[in-house]
PDB file of C-alpha atoms and ligand atoms in Angstrom:
ATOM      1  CA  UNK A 536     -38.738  34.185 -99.133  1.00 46.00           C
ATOM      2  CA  UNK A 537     -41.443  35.567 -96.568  1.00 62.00           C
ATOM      3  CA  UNK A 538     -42.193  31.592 -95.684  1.00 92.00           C
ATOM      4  CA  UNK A 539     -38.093  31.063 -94.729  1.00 96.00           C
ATOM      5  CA  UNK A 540     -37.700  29.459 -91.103  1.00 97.00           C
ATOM      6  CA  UNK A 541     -36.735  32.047 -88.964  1.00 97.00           C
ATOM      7  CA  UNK A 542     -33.872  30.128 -87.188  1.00 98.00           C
ATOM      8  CA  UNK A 543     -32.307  28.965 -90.160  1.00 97.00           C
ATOM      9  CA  UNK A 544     -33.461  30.712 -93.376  1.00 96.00           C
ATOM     10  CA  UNK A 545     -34.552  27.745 -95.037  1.00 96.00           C
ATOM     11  CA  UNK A 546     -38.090  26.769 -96.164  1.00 96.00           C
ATOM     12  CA  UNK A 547     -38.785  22.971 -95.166  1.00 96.00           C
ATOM     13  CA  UNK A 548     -42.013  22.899 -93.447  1.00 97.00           C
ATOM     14  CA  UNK A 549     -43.745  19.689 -92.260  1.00 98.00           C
ATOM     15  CA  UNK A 550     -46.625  19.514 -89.977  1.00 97.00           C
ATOM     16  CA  UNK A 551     -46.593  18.999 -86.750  1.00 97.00           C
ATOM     17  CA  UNK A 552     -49.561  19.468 -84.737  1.00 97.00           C
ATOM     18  CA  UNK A 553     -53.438  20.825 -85.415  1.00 97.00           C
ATOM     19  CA  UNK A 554     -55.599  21.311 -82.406  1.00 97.00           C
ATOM     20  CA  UNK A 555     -56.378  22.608 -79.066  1.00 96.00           C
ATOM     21  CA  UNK A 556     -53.061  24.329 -77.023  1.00 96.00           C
ATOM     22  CA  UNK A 557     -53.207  26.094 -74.144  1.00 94.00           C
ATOM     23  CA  UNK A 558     -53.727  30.017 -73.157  1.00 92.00           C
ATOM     24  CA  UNK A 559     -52.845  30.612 -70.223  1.00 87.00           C
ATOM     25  CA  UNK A 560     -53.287  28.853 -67.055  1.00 85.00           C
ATOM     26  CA  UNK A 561     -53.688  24.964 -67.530  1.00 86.00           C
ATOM     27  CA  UNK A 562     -57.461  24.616 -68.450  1.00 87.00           C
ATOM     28  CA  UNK A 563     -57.602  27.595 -70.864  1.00 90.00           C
ATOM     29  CA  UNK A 564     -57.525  26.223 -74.390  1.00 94.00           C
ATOM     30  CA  UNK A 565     -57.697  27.941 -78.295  1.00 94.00           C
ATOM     31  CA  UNK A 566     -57.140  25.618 -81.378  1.00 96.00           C
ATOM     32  CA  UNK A 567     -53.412  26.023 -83.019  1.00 97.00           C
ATOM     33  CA  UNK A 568     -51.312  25.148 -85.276  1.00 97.00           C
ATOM     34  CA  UNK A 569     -47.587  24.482 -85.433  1.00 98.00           C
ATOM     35  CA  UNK A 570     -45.066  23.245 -87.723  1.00 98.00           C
ATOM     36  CA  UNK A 571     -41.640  22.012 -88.296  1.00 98.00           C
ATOM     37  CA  UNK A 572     -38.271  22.757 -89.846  1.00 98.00           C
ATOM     38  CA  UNK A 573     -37.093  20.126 -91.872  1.00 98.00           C
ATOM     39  CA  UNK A 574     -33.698  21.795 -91.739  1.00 97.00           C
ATOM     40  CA  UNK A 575     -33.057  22.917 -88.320  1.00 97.00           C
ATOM     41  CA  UNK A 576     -35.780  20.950 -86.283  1.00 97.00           C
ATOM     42  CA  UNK A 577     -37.832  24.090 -84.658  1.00 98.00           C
ATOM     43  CA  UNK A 578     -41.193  24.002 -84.875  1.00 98.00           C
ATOM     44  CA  UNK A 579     -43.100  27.276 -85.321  1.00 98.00           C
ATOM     45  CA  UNK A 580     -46.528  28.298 -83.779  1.00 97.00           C
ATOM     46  CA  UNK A 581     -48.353  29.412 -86.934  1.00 95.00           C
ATOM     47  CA  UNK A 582     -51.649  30.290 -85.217  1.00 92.00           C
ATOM     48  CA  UNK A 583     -52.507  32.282 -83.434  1.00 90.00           C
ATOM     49  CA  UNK A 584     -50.941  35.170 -84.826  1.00 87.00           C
ATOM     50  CA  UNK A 585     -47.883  36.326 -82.094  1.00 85.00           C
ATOM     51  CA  UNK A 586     -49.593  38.531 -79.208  1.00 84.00           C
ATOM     52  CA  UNK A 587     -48.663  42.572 -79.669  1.00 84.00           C
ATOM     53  CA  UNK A 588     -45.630  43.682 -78.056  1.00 78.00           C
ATOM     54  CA  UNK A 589     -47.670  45.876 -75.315  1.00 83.00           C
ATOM     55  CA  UNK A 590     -48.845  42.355 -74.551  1.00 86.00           C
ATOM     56  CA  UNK A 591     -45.414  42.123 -72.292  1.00 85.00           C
ATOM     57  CA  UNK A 592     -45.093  45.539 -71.412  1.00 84.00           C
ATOM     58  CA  UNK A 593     -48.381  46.459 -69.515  1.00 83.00           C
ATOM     59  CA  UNK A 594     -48.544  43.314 -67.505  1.00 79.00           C
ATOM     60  CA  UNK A 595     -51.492  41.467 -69.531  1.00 83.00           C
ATOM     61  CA  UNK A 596     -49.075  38.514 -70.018  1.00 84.00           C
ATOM     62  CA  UNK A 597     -48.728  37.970 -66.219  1.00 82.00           C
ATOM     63  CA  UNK A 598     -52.264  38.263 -65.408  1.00 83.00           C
ATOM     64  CA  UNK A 599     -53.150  35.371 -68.354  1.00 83.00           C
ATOM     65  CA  UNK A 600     -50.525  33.109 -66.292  1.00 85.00           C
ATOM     66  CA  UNK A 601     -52.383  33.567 -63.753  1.00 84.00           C
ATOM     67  CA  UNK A 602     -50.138  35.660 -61.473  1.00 82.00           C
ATOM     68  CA  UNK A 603     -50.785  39.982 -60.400  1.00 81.00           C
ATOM     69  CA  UNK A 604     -48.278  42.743 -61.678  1.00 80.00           C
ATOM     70  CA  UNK A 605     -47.087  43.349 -58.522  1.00 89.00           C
ATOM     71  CA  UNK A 606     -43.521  42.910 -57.211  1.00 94.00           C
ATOM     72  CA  UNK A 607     -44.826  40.952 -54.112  1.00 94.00           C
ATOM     73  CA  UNK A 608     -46.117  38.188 -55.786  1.00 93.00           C
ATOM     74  CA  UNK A 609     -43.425  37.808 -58.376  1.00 94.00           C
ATOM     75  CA  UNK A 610     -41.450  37.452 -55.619  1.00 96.00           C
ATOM     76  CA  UNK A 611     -43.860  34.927 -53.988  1.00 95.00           C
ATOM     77  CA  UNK A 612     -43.558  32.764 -57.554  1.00 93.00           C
ATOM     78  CA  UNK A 613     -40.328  32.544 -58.785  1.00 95.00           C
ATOM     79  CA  UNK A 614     -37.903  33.339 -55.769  1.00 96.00           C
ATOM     80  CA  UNK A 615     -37.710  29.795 -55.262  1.00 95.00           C
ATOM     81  CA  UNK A 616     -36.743  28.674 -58.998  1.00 93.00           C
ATOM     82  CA  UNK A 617     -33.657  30.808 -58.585  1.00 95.00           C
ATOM     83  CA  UNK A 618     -32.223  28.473 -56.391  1.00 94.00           C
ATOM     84  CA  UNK A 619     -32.263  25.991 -59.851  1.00 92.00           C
ATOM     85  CA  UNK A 620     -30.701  28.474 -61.838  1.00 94.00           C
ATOM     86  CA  UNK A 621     -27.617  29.372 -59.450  1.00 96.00           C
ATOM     87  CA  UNK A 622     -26.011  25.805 -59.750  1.00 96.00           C
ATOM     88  CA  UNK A 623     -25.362  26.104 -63.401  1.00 97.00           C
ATOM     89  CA  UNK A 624     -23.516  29.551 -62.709  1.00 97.00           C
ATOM     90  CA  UNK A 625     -20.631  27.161 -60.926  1.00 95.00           C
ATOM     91  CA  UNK A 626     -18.527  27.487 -63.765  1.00 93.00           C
ATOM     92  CA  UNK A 627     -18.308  30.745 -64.318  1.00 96.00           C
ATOM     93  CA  UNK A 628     -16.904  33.351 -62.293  1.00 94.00           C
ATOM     94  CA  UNK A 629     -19.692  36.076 -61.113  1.00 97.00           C
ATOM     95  CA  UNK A 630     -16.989  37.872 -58.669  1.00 97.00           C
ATOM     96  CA  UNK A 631     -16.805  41.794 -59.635  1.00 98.00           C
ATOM     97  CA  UNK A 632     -18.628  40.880 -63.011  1.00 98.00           C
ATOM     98  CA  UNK A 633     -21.424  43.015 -64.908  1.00 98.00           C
ATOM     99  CA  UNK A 634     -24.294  40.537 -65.674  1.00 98.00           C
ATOM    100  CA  UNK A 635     -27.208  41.688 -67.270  1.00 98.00           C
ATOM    101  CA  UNK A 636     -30.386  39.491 -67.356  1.00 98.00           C
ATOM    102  CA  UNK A 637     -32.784  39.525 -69.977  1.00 98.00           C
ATOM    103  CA  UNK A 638     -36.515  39.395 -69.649  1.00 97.00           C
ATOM    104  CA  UNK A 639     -35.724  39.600 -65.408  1.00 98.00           C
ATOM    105  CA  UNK A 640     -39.157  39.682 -64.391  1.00 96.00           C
ATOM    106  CA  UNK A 641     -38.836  40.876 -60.956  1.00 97.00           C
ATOM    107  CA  UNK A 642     -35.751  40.160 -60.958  1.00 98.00           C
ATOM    108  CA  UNK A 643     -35.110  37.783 -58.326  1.00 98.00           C
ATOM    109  CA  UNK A 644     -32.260  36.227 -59.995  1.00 98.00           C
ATOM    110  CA  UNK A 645     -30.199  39.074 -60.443  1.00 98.00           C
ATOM    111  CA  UNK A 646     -31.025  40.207 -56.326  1.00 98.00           C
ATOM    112  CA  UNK A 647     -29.557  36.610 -55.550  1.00 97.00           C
ATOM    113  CA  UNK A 648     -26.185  38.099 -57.592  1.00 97.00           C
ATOM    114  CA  UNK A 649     -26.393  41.476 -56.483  1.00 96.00           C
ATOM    115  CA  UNK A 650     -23.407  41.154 -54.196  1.00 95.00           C
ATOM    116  CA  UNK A 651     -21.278  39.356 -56.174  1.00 97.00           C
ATOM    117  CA  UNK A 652     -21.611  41.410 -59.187  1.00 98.00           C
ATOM    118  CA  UNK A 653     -20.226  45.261 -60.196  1.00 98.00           C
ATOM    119  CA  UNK A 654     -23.073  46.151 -62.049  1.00 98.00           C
ATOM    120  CA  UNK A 655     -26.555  43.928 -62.605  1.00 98.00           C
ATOM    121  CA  UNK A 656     -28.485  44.762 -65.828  1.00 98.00           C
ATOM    122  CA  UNK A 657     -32.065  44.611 -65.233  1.00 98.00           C
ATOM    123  CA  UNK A 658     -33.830  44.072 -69.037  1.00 98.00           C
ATOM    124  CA  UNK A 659     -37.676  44.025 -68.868  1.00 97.00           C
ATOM    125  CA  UNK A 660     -40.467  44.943 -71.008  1.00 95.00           C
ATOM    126  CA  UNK A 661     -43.270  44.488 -68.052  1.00 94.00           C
ATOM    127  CA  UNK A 662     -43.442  48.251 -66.795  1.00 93.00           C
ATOM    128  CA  UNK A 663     -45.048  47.370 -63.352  1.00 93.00           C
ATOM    129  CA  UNK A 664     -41.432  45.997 -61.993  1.00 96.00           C
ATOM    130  CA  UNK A 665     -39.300  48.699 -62.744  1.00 97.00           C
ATOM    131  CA  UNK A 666     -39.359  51.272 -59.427  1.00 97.00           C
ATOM    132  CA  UNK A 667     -38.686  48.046 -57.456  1.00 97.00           C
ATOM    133  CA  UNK A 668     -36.033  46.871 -59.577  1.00 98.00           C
ATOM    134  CA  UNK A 669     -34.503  50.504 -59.421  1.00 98.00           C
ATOM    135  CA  UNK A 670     -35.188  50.838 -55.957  1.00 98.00           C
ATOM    136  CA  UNK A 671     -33.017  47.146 -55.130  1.00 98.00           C
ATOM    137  CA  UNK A 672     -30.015  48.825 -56.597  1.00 98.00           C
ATOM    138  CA  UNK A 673     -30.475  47.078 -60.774  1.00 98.00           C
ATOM    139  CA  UNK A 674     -29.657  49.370 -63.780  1.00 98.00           C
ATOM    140  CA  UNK A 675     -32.976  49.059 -65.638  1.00 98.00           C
ATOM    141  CA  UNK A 676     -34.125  49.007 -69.015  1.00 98.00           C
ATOM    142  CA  UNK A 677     -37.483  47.808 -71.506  1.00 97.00           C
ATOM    143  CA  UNK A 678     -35.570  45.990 -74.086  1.00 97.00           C
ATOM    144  CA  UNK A 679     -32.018  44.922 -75.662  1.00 98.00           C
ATOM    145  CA  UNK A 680     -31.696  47.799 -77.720  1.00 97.00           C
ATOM    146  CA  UNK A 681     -32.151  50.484 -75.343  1.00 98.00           C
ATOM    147  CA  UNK A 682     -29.554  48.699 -72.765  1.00 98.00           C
ATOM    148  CA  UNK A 683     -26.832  48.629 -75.537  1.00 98.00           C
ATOM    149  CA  UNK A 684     -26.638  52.255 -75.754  1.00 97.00           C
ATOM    150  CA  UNK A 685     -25.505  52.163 -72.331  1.00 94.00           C
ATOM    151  CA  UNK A 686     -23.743  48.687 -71.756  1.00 97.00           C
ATOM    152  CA  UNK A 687     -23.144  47.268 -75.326  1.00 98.00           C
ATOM    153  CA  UNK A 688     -19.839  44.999 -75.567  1.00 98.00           C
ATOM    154  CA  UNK A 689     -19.551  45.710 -71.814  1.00 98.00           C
ATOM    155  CA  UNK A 690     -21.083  42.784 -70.034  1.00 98.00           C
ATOM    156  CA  UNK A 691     -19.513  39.780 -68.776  1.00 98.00           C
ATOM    157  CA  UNK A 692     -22.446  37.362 -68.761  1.00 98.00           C
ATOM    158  CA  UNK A 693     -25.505  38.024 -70.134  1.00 98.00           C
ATOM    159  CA  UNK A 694     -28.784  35.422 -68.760  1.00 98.00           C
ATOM    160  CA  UNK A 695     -31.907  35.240 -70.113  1.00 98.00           C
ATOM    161  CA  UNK A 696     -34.171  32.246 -69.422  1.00 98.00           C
ATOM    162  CA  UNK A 697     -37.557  31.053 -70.824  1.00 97.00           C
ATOM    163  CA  UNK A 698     -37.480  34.678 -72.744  1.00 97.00           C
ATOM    164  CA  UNK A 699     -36.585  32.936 -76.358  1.00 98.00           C
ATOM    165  CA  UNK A 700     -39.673  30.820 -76.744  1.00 97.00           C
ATOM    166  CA  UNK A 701     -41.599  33.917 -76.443  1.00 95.00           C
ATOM    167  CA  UNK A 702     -40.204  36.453 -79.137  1.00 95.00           C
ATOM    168  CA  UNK A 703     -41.052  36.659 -82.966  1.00 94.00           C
ATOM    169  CA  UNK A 704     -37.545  36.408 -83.963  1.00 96.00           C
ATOM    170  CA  UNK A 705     -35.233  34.130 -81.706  1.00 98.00           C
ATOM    171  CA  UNK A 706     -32.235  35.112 -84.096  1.00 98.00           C
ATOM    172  CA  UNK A 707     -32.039  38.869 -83.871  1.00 98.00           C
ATOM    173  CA  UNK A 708     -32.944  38.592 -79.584  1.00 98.00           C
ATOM    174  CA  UNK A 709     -29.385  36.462 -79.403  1.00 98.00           C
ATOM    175  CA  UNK A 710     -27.884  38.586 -81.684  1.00 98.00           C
ATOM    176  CA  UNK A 711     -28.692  41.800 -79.450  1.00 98.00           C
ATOM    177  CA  UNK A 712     -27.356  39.712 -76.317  1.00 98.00           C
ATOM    178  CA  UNK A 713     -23.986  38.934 -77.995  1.00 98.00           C
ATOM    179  CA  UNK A 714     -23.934  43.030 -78.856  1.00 98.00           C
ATOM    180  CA  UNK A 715     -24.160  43.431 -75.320  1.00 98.00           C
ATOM    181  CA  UNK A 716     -21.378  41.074 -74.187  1.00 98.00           C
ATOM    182  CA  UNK A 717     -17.832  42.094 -73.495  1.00 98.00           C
ATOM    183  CA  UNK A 718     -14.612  39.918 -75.220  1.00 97.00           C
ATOM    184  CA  UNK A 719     -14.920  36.675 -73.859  1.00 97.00           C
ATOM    185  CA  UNK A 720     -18.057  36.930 -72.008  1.00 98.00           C
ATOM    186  CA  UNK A 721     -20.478  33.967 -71.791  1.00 98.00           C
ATOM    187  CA  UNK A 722     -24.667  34.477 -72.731  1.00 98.00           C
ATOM    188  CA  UNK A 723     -26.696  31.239 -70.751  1.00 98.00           C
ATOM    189  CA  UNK A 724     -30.110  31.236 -71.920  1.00 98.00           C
ATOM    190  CA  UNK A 725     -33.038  28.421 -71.122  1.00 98.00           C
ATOM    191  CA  UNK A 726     -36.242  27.093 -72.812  1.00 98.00           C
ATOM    192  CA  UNK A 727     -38.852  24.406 -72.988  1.00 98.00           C
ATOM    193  CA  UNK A 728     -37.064  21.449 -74.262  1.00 98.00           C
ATOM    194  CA  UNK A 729     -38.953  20.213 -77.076  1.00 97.00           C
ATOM    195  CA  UNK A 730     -37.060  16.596 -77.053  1.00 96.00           C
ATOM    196  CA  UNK A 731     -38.824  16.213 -73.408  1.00 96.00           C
ATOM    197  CA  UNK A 732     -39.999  12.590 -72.222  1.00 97.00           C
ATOM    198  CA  UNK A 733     -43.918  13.676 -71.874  1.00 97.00           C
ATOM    199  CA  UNK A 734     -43.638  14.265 -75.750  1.00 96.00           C
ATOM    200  CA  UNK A 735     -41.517  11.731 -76.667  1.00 95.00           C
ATOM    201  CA  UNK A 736     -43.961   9.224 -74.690  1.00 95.00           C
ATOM    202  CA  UNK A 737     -46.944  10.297 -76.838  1.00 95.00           C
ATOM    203  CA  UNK A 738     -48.909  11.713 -74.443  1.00 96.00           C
ATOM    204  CA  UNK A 739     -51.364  13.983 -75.519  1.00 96.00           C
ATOM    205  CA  UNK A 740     -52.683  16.113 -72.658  1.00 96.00           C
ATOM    206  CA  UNK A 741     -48.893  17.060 -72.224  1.00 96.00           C
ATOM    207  CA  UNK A 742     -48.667  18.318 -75.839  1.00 96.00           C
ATOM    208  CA  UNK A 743     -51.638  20.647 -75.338  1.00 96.00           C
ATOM    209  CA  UNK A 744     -50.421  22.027 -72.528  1.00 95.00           C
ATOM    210  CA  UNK A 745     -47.147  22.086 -74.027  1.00 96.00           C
ATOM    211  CA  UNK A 746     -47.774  24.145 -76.789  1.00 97.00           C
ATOM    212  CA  UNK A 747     -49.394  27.477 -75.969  1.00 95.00           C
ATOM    213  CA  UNK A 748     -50.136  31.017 -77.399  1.00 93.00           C
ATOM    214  CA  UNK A 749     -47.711  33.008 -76.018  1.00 93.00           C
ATOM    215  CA  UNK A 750     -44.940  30.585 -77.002  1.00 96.00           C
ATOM    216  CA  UNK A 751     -44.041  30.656 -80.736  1.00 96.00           C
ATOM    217  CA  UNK A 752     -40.740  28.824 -81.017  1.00 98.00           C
ATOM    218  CA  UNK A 753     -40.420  25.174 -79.924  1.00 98.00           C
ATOM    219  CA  UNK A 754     -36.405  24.647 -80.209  1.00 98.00           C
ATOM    220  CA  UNK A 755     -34.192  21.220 -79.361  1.00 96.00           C
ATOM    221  CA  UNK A 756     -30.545  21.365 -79.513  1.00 96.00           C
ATOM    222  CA  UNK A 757     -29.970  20.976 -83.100  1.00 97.00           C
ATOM    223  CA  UNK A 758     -32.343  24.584 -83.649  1.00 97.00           C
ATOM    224  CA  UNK A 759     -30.507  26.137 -80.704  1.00 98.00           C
ATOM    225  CA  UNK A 760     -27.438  25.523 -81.902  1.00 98.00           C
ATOM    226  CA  UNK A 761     -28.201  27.332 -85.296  1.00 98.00           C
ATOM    227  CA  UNK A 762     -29.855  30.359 -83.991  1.00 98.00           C
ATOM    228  CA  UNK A 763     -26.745  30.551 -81.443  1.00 98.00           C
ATOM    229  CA  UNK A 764     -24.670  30.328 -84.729  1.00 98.00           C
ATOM    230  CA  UNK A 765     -26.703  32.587 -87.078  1.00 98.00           C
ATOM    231  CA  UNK A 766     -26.461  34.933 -84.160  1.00 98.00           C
ATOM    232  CA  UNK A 767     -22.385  35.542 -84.135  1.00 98.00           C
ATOM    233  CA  UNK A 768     -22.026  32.793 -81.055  1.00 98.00           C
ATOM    234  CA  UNK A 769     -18.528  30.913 -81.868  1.00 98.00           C
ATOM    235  CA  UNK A 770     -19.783  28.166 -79.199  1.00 98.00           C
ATOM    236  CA  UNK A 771     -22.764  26.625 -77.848  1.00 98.00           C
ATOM    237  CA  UNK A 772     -22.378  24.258 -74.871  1.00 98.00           C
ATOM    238  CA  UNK A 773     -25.947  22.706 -74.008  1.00 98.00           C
ATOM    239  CA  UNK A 774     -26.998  20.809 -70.950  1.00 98.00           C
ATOM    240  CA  UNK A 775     -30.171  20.071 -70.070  1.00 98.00           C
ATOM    241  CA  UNK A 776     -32.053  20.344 -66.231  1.00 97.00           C
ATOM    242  CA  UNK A 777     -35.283  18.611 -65.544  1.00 96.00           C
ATOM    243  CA  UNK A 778     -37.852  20.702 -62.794  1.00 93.00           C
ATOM    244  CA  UNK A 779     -40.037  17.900 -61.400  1.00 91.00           C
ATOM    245  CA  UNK A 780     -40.254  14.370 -59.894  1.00 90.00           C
ATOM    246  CA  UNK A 781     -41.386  10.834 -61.331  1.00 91.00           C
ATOM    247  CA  UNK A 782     -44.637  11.409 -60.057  1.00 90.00           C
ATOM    248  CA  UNK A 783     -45.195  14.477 -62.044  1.00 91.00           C
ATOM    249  CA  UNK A 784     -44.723  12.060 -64.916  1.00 93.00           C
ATOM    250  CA  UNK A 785     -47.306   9.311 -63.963  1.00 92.00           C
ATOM    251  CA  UNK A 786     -49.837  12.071 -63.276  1.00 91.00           C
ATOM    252  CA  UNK A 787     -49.577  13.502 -66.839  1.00 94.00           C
ATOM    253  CA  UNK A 788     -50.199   9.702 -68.263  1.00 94.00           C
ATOM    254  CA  UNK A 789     -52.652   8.721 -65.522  1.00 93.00           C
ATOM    255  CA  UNK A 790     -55.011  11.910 -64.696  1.00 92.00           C
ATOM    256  CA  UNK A 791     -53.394  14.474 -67.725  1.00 92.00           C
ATOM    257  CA  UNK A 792     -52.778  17.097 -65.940  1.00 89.00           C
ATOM    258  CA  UNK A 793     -49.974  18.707 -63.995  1.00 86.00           C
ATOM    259  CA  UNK A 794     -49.273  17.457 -60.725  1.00 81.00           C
ATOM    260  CA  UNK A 795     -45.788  18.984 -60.174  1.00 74.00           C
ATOM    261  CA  UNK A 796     -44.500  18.302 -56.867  1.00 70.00           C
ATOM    262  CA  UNK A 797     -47.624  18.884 -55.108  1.00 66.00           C
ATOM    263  CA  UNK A 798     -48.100  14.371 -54.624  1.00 68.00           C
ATOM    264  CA  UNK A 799     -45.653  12.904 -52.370  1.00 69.00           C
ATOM    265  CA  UNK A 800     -42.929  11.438 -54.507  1.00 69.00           C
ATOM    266  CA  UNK A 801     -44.591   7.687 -55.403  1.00 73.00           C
ATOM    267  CA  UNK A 802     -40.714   6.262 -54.773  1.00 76.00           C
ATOM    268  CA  UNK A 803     -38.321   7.669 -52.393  1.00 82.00           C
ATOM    269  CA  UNK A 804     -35.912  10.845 -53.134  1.00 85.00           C
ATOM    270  CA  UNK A 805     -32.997   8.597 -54.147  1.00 89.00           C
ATOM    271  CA  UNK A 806     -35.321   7.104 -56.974  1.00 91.00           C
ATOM    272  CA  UNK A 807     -36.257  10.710 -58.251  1.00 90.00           C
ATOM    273  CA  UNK A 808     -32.859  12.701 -58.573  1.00 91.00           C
ATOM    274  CA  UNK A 809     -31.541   9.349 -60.670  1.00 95.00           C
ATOM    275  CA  UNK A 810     -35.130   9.735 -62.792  1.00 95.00           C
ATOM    276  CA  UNK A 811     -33.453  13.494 -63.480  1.00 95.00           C
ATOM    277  CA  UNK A 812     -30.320  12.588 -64.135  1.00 96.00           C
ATOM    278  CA  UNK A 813     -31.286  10.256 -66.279  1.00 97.00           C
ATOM    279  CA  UNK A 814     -33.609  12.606 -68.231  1.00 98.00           C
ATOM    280  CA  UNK A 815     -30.458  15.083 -68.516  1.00 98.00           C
ATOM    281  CA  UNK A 816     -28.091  12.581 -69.441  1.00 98.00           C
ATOM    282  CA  UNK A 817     -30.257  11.500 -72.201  1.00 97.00           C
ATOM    283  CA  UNK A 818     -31.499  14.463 -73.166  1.00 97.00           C
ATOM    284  CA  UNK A 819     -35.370  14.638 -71.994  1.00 98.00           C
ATOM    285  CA  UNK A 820     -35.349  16.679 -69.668  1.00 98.00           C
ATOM    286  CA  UNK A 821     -37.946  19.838 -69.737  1.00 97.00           C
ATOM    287  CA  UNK A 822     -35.393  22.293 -70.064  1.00 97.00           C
ATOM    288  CA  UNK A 823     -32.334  23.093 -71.973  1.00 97.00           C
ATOM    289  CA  UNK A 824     -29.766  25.881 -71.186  1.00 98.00           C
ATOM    290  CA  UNK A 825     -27.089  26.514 -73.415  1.00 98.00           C
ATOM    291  CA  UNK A 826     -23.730  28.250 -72.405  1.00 98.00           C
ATOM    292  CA  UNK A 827     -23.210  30.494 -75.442  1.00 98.00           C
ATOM    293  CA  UNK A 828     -19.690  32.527 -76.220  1.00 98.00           C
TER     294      UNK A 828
HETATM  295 ZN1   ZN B1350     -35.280  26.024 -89.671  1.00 52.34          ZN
END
């Protein structure tokens, strides 16, 4: 029983990968090991054994990515993603709503909702944001459980992006998020898309960058849908968004190494948002977001 997938309860392991992932910052390498669900299609980080929770809370996390605890440069990092994440709010109506986002950060996405929203729900572990998040007007707390005392069943839509990948049981984090939700409220919640088109190509500097420590779950849309499922969720709605050009691509099979957008685009911008839509028509895009209710 102790071996049972933790997405879907079964126990159908296969291999799936045995060697060097990364640890941090691209560069930073330990050997690992993952498998994969035969039933549900996750694959599981085996080892190394899942960091300690203080890991998240004291900020150690941040500084192994590379970035400092403080709010400034959070700020300085991921303002700018926001302005990805808004568009898929379109259908959904944030007007006089109480969202709640989980694993915040900073919270830069909630400040871009702040004056739409009744109430914004700030839920992080990482104790170095939380005066600023107080201080920009966010209700804050360290975890799910401790923010349903206050605001379970009450929350109209409940984010939490590239939080799910990270935790040592995906199951039980989505089934605190639909205890916080109100009737009829909507969770959206991102991560890595392990169907992507640098893995599905083969290419093997990807996959060890890929992979890393602090991310134990590897999910596509068939293990998605069963957590969301296992977890209470009636419906699961995924669509999937894809971050960088075509030449972020040809760098990864060329040099093997992230380029992101820092290369002028090797074909004009026309030829890069169809390379995206493509990749989210089709399903390989690097990241999948599922509307959950
Ligand atoms: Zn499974």
């Amino acid at each position: 029983m102790s071996d049972a997938c933790a997405i879907c309860g079964e126990s159908d392991w296969s291999h799936a990968y045995d060697g060097p992932i990364r640890d941090g910052v691209f560069g930073r390498q330990r050997p690992g090991r993952v498998r994969r669900c035969g039933a549900c299609f996750v694959e599981v980080l085996v080892e190394p054994a899942q960091p300690p929770e203080e890991y998240y809370a004291e900020g150690t996390y941040r500084s192994d990515v590379g970035e400092q605890p403080d709010i400034e440069h959070f700020f300085e990092r991921h303002d700018h993603e926001q302005f990805r994440q808004f568009p898929l709010l379109q259908r959904l109506t944030v007007r006089h709503k109480r969202i709640a986002d989980v694993g915040c950060g900073g919270g830069s996405f909630l400040d871009g909702l702040a004056g739409y929203a009744e109430e914004t729900i700030a839920i992080e572990p990482a104790r170095s944001y939380h005066a600023s998040l107080i201080g920009r007007g966010h209700r804050v707390f360290p975890d799910v459980a401790s923010a349903s005392e206050a605001w379970g069943g009450r929350m109209d839509l409940v984010v939490c992006f590239s939080v799910i990948e990270h935790v040592a049981d995906p199951v039980s984090l989505l089934h605190g998020i639909h205890g916080l939700l109100a009737p009829g409220g909507t969770a959206l919640i991102s991560t890595p898309n392990r169907g992507d088109i640098l893995l599905a190509a083969g290419c093997e500097p990807y996959r060890q960058f890929f992979y890393r420590v602090v991310h134990r779950f590897y999910f596509e849309d068939r293990s998605l849908r069963r957590a969301a499922a296992r977890a209470g969720f009636q419906s699961c709605d995924i669509v999937y968004r894809h971050r960088f050009g075509f030449s972020n691509f040809v760098g990864w099979l060329t040099e093997g190494r992230p380029l992101g957008d820092e290369r002028s685009a090797l074909l004009d911008r026309r030829f890069d948002s169809h390379w995206r839509l493509a990749l989210e028509h089709e399903g390989r895009a690097d990241y999948l977001y599922a509307y959950l209710s």
